Tab-separated table of C-alpha atoms and ligand atoms in Angstrom:
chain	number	residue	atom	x	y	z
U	151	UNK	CA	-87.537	27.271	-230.787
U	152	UNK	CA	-91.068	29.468	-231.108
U	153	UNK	CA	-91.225	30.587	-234.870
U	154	UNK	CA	-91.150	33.825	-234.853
U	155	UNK	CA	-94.336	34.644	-237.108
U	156	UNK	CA	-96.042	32.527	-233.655
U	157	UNK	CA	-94.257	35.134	-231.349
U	158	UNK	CA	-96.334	37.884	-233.220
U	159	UNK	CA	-99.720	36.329	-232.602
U	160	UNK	CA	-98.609	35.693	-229.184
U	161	UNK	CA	-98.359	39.481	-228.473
U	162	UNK	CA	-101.973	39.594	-229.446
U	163	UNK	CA	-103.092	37.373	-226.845
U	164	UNK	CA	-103.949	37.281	-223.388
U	165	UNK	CA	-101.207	36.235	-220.981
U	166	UNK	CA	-100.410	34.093	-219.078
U	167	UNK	CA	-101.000	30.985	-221.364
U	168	UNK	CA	-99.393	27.155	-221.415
U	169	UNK	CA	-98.642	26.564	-225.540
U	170	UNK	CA	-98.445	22.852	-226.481
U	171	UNK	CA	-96.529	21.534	-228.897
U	172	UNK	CA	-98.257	18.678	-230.391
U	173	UNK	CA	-95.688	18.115	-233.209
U	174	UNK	CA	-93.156	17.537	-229.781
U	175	UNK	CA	-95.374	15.198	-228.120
U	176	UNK	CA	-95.258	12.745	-231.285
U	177	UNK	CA	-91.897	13.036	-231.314
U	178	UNK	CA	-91.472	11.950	-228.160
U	179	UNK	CA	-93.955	9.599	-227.837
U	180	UNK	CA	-92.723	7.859	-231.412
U	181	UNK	CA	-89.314	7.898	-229.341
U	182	UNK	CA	-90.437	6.227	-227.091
U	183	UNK	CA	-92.788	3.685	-228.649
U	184	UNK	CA	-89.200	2.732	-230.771
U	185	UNK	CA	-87.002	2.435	-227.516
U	186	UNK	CA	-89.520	0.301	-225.822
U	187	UNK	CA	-91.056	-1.999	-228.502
U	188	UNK	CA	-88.026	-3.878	-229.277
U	189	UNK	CA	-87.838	-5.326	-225.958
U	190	UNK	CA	-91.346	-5.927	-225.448
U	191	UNK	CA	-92.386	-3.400	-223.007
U	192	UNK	CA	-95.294	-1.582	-222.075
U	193	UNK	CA	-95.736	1.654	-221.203
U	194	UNK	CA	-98.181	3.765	-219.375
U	195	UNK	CA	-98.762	7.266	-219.327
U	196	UNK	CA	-98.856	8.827	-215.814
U	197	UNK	CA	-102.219	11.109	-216.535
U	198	UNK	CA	-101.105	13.106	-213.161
U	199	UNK	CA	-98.215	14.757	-215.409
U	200	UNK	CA	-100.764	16.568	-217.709
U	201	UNK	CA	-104.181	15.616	-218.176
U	202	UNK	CA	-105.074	17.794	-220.589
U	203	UNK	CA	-107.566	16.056	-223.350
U	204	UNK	CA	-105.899	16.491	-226.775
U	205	UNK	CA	-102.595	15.192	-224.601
U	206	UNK	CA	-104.872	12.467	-223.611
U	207	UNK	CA	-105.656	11.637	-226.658
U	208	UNK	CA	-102.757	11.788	-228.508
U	209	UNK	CA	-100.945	9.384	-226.155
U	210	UNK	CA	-104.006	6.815	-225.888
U	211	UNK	CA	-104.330	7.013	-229.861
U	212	UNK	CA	-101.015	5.581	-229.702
U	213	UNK	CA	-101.335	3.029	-227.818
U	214	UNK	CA	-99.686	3.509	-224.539
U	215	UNK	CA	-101.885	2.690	-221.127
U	216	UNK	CA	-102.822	5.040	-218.531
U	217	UNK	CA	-101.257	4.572	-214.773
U	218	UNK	CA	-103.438	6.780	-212.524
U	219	UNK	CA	-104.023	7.759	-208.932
U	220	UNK	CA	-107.691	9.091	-208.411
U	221	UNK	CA	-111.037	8.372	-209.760
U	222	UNK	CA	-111.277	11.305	-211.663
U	223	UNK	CA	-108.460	10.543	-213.409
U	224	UNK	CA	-109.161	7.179	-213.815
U	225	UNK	CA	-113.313	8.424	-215.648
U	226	UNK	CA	-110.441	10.824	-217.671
U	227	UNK	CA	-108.417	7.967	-219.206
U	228	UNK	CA	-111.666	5.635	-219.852
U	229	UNK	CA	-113.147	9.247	-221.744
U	230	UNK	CA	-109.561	9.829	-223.630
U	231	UNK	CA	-110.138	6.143	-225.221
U	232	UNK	CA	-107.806	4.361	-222.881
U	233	UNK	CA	-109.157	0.769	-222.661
U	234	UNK	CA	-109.595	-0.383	-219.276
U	235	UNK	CA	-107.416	-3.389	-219.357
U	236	UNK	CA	-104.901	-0.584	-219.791
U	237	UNK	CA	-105.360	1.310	-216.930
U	238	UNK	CA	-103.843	0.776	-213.682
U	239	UNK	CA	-104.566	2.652	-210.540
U	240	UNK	CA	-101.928	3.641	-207.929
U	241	UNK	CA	-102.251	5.770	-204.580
U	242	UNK	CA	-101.807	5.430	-200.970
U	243	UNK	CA	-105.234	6.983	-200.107
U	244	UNK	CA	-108.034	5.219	-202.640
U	245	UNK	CA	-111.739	6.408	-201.243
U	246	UNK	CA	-114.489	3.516	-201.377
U	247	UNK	CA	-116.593	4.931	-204.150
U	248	UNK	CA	-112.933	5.230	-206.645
U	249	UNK	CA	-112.441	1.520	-205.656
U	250	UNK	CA	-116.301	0.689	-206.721
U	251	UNK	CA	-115.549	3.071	-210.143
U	252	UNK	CA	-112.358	0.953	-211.037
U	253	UNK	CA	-114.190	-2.451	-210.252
U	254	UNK	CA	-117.058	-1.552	-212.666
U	255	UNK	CA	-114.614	-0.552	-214.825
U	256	UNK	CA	-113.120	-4.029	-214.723
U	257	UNK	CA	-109.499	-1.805	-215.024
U	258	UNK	CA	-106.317	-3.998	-215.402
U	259	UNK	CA	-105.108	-3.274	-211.409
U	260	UNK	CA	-105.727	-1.572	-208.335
U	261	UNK	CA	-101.662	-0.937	-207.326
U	262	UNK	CA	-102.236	-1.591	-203.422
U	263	UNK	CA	-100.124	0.062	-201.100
U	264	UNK	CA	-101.324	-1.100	-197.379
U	265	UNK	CA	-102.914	-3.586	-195.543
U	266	UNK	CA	-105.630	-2.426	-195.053
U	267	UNK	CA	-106.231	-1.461	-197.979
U	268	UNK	CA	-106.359	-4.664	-199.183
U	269	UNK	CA	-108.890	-5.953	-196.683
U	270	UNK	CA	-111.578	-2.846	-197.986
U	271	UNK	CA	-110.562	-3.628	-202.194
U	272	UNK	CA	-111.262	-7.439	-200.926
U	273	UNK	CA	-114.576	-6.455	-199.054
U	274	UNK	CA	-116.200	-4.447	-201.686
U	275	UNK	CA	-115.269	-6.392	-204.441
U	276	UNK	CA	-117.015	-9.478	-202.509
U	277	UNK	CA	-120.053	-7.332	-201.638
U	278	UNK	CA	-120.222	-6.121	-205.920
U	279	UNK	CA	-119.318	-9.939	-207.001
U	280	UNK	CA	-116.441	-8.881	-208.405
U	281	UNK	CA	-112.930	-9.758	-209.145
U	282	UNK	CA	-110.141	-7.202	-208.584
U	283	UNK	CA	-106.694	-7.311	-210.411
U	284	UNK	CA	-103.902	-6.119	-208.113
U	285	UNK	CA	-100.310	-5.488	-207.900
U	286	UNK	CA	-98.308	-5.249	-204.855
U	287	UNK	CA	-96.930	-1.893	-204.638
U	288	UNK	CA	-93.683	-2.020	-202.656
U	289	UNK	CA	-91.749	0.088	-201.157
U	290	UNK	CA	-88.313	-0.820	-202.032
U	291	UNK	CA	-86.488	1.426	-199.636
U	292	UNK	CA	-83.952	2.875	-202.767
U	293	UNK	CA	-82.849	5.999	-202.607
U	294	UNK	CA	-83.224	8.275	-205.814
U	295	UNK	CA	-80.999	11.266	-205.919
U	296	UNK	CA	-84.024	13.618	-206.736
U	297	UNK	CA	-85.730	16.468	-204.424
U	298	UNK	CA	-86.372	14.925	-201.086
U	299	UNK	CA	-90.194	16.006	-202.319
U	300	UNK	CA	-90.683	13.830	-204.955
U	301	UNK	CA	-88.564	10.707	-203.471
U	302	UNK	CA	-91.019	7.912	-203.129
U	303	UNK	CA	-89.462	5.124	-202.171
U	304	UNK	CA	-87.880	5.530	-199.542
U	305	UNK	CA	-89.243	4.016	-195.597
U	306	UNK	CA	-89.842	7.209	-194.338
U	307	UNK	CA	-92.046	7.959	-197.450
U	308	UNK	CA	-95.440	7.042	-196.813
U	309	UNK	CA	-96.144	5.112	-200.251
U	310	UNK	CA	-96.104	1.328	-200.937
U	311	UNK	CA	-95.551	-1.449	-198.661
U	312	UNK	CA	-92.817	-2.131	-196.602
U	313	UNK	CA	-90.629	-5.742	-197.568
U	314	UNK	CA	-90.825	-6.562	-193.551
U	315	UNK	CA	-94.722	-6.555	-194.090
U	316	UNK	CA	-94.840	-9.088	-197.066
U	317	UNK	CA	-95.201	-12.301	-194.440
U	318	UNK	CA	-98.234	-10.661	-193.516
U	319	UNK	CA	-99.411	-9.376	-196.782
U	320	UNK	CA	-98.937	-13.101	-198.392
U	321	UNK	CA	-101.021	-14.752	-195.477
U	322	UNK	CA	-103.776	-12.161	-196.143
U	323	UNK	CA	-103.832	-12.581	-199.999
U	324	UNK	CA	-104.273	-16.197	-199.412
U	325	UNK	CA	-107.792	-15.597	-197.369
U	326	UNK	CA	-108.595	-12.834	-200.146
U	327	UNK	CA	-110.844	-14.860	-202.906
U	328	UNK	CA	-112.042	-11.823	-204.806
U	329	UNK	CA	-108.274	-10.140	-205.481
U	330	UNK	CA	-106.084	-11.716	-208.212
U	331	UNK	CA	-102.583	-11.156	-207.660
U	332	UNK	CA	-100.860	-10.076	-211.476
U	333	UNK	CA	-97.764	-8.233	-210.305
U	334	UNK	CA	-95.513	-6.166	-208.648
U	335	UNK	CA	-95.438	-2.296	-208.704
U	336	UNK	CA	-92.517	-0.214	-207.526
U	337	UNK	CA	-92.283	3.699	-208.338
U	338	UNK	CA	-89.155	5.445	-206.721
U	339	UNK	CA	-89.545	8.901	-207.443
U	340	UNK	CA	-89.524	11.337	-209.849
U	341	UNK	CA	-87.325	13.575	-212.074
U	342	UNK	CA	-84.504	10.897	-211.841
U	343	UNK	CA	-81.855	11.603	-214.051
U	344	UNK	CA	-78.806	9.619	-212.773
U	345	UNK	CA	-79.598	6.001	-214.212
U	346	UNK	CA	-78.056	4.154	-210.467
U	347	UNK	CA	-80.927	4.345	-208.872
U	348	UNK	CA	-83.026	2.897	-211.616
U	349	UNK	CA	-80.127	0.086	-211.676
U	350	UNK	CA	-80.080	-0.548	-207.709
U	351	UNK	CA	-84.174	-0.968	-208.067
U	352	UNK	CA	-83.532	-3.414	-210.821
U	353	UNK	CA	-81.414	-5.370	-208.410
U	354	UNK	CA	-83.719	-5.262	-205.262
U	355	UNK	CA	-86.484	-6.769	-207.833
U	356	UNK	CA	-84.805	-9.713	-208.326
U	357	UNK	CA	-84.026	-10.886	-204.829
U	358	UNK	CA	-87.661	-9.899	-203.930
U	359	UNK	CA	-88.708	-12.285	-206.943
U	360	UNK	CA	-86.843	-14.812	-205.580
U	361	UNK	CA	-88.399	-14.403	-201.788
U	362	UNK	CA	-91.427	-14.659	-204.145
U	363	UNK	CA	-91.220	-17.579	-205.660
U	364	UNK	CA	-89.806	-19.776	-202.412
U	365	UNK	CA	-93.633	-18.542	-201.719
U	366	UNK	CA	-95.305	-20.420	-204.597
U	367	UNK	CA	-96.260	-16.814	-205.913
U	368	UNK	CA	-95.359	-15.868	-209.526
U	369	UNK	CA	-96.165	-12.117	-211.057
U	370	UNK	CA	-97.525	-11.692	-214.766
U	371	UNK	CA	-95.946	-8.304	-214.652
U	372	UNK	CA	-93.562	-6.455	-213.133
U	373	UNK	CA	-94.456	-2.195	-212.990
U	374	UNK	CA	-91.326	-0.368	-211.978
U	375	UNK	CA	-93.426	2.728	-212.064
U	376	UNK	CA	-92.166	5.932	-213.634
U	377	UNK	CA	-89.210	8.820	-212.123
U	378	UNK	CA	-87.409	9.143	-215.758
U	379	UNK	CA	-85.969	13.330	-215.136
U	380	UNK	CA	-85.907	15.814	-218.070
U	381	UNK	CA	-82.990	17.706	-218.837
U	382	UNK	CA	-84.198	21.487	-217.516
U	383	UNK	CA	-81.328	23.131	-218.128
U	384	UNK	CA	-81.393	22.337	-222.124
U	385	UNK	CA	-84.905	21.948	-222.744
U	386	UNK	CA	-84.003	22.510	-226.850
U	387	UNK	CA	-81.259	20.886	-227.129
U	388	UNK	CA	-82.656	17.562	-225.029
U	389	UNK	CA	-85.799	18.139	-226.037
U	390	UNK	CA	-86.697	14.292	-226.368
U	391	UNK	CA	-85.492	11.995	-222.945
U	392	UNK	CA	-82.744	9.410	-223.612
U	393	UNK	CA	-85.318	6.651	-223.636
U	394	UNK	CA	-82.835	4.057	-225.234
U	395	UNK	CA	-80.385	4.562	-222.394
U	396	UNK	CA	-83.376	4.229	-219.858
U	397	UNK	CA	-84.769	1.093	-221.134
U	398	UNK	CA	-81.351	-0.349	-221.689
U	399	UNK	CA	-81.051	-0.418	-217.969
U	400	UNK	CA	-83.983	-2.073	-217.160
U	401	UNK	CA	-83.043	-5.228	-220.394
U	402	UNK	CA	-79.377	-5.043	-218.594
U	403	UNK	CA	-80.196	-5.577	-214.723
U	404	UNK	CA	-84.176	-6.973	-214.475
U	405	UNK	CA	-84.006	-10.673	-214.612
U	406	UNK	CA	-87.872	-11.275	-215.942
U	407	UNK	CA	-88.692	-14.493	-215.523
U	408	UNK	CA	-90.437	-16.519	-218.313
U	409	UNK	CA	-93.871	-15.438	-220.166
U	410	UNK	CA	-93.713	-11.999	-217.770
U	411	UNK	CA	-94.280	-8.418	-219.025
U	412	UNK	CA	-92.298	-5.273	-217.842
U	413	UNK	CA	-94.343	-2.381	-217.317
U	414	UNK	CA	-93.583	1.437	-217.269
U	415	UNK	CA	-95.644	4.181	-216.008
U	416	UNK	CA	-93.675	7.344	-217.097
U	417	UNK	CA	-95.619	10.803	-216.988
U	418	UNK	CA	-92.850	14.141	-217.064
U	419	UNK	CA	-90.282	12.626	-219.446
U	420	UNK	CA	-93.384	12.153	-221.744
U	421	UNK	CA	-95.012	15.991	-221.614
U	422	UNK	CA	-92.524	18.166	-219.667
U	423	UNK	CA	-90.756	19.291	-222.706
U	424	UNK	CA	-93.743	20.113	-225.276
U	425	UNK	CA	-95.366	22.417	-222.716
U	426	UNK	CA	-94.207	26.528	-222.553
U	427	UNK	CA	-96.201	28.933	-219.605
U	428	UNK	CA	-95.973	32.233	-221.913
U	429	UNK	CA	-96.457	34.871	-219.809
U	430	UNK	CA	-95.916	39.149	-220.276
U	431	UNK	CA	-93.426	41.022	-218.468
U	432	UNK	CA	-95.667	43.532	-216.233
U	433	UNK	CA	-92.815	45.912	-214.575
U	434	UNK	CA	-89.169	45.502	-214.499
U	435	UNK	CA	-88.350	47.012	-210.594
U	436	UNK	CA	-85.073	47.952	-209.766
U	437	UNK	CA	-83.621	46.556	-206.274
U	438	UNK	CA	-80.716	47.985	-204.534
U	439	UNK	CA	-78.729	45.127	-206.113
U	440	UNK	CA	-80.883	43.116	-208.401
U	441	UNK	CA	-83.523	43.811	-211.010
U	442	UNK	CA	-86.647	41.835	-210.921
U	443	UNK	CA	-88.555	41.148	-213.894
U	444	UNK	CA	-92.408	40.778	-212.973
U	445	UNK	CA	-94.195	38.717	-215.167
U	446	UNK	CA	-98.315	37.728	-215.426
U	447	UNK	CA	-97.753	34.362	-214.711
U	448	UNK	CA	-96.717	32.784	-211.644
U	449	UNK	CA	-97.096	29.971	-208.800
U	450	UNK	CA	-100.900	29.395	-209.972
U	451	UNK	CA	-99.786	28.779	-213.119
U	452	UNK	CA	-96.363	26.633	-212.349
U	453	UNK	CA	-96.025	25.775	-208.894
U	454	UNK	CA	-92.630	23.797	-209.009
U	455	UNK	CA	-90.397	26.239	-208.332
U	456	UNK	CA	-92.172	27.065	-205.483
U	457	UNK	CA	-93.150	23.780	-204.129
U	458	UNK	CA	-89.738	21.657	-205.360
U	459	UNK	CA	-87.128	24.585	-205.762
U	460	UNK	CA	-87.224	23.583	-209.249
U	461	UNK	CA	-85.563	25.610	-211.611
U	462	UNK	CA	-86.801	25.980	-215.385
U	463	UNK	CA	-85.165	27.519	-217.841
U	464	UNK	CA	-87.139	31.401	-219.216
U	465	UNK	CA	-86.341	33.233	-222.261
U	466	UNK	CA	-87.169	36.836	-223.196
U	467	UNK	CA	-88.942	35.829	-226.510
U	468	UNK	CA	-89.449	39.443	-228.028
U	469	UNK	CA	-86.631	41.605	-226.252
U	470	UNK	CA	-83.672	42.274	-229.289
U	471	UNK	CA	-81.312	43.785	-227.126
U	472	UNK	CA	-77.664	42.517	-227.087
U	473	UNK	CA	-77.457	43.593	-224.098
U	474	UNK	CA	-78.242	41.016	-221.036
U	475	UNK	CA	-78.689	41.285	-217.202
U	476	UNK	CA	-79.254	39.324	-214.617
U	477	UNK	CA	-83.363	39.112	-213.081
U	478	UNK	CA	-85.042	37.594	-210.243
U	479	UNK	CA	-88.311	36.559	-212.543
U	480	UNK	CA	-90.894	36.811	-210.220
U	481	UNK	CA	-94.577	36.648	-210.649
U	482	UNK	CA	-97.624	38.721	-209.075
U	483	UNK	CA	-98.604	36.205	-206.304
U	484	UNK	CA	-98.454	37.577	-202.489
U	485	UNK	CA	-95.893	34.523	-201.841
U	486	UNK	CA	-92.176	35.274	-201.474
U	487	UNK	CA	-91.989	31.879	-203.371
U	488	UNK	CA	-93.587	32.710	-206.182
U	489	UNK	CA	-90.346	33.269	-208.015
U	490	UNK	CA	-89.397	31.639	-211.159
U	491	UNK	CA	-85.934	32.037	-210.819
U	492	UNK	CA	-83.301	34.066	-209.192
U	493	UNK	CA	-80.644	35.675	-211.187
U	494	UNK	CA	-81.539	34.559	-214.367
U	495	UNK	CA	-79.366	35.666	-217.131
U	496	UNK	CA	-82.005	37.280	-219.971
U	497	UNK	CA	-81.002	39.903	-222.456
U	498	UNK	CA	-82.251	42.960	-221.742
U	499	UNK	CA	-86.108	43.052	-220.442
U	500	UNK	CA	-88.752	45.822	-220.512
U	501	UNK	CA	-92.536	46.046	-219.961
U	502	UNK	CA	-94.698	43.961	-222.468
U	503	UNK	CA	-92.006	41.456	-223.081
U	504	UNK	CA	-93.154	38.223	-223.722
U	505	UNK	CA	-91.543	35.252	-221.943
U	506	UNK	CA	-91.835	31.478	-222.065
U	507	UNK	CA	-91.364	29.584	-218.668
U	508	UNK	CA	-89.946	26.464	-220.253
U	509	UNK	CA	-90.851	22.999	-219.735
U	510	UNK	CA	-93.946	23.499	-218.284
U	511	UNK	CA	-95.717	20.279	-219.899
U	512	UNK	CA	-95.491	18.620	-216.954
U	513	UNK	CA	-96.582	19.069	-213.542
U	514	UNK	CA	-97.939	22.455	-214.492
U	515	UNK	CA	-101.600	23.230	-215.551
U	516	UNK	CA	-102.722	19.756	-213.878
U	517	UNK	CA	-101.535	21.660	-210.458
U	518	UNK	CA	-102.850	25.111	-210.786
U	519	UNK	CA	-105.072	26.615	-208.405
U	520	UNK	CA	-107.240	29.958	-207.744
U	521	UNK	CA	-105.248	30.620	-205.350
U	522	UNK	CA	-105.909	34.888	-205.129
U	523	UNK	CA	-108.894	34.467	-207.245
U	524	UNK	CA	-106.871	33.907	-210.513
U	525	UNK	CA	-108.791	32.133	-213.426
U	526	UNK	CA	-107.386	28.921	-214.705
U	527	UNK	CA	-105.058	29.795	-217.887
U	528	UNK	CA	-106.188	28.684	-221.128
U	529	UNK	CA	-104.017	26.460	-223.827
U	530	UNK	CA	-102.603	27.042	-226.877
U	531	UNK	CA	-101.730	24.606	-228.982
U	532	UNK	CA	-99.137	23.730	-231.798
U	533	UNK	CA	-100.000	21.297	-234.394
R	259	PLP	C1	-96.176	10.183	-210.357
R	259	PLP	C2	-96.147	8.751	-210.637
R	259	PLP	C3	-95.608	8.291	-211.835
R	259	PLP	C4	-95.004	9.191	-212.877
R	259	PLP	O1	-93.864	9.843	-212.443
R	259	PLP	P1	-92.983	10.687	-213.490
R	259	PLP	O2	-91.846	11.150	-212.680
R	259	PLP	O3	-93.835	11.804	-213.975
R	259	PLP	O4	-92.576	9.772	-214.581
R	259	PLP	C5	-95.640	6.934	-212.064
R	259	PLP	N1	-96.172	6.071	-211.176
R	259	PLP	C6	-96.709	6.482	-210.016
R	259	PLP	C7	-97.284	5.489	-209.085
R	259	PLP	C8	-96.707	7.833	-209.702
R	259	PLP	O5	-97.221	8.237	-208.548
């Protein structure tokens, strides 16, 4: 809930805006620091959820390890105070000069998703005398119940490696002297909220260590990436992710073998939930058969519901009208899918109403664009 002595300074302000709330983030992140520690397990922060630099900081201040997937972010962690042994670096496409940034770096692992792309970490780490940690990141072929859009882990997805390729893969590790194998990465997906597919990935880990060891090869760690879903619907009620079920999973169905470390690389369930877009209502436009409420803020701001058909929940923060109605909350982009939401249920809505767009921690300001010349929105934050 948005005190409301907060909602009165809001009306003074420029709109749209993304409010943090710091005082959420700790509470989340102390959640999950006391879910995880008991059983040993480290976490990363995926910096591509919200890369913000008091976020950044907060989260490296407490200890958690960065899991990224460019160079820039990658320079972002090592400026936040993430220690390099702490950062790992995922992606299918990894340009030369991020590969030569990580190896100076000396970060913990490259998470290698191809072939090739072993062959050119292997070549330029033997041309800079180098050593490069790597993980194998596979692609499990598990299905994860989310938005076809953020399902990673399936064949047809083009991340990871493929299990009919790891013949190969082993054969070419073994003539790669500069790359030193730690472990084995698997992400999924993302915004997972049914606990199966978390379960059937535990599963397919263990035969794969098996096929593993009959090789001779042993991981330090195993990463099984991030994909833990927020509950959009009830953003106040489950404000903080069920982190104990989550890890439960994993300390019921992984088999770890002796002396190895689990690793995590969760980014939404982390930041989704302290982040608000507040944005103004502009006109309210009667339709033949539906009202639209146009707001300040829209796909340039928060693109999911646009890009993912994600819904997110909105409320009318100033209107104090019994009364409610339903509105297609639509923003002022010339994109048909630059719509919030379609027959939302808000109480009654009028010009200069403030609302927040809820949720919006993660996967929000790291993906807005100029898109129509807008200006990047600022931050507000709660502490
Ligand atoms: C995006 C991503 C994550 C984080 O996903 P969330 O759903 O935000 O937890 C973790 N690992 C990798 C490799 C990713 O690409």
């Amino acid at each position: 809930m948005i005190d409301p002595k907060e909602i009165e300074t809001y009306q003074k302000l420029q709109t749209p805006f993304y409010r943090y709330d710091l005082r959420l983030l700790k509470a989340t992140i102390d959640e999950l620091i006391a879910q995880s520690k008991p059983f040993g397990y480290h976490v990363h922060y995926a910096v591509k959820a919200n890369a913000d630099s008091r976020v950044l900081e907060m989260i490296s201040k407490a200890g958690l390890g960065a899991d990224c997937v460019s160079g820039q972010e990658v320079q972002a962690a090592l400026d936040h105070g993430f220690t390099s042994e702490n950062i790992a670096f995922a992606g299918v496409g990894k340009s030369d000069w991020e590969i030569e940034l990580g190896l100076n770096n000396d970060i913990f692992t490259f998470n290698v998703e191809s072939q090739e792309e072993i062959k050119v970490i292997q070549e330029i780490a033997h041309n800079m005398g180098k050593t490069a940690g790597i993980a194998l990141r596979i692609n499990p072929d598990v299905k994860a119940n989310t938005h076809k859009y953020i399902t990673t882990g399936l064949e047809e997805n083009k991340f990871g490696i493929n299990m009919w390729e790891l013949p190969d893969v082993v054969e070419l590790l073994k003539n790669s002297p500069n790359l030193n194998l730690k472990g084995l990465h698997l992400h999924i997906g993302s915004q997972i909220t049914d606990m199966d597919p978390f379960k059937n990935m535990c599963l397919r880990i263990n035969e794969m260590q098996n096929w593993f060891i009959d090789q001779q090869i042993r991981f330090d760690h195993i990463n099984v990436g991030g994909g833990l879903g927020i509950d959009y619907g009830n953003p106040t009620e489950n404000a903080v992710p069920d982190f104990k079920k989550y890890f439960g999973i994993f300390n019921e169905f992984l088999e770890l073998r002796p002396g190895q470390q689990l690793h995590f690389e969760l980014g939404r369930a982390v930041v989704a939930n302290m982040g608000d877009l507040i944005t103004r209502v502009l006109y309210v436009k009667h339709g033949l058969k539906k009202k639209f409420a146009i707001v300040d803020a829209g796909m340039t701001e928060l693109i999911r519901p646009a890009l993912y058909q994600a819904v997110h929940k909105i409320e009318n923060l100033t209107s104090s009208s019994d009364e409610s109605f339903k509105y297609d909350v639509v923003g002022p982009i010339c994109e048909s899918s630059d719509c919030f939401g379609k027959e939302m249920t808000l109480p009654e809505t009028n010009r200069g109403d403030l609302m927040a767009v809820k949720s919006a921690g993660a996967y929000g300001e790291v993906m807005a664009s100029n898109y129509n010349l807008r200006p990047k929105a600022p931050v507000i934050y709660v502490d």
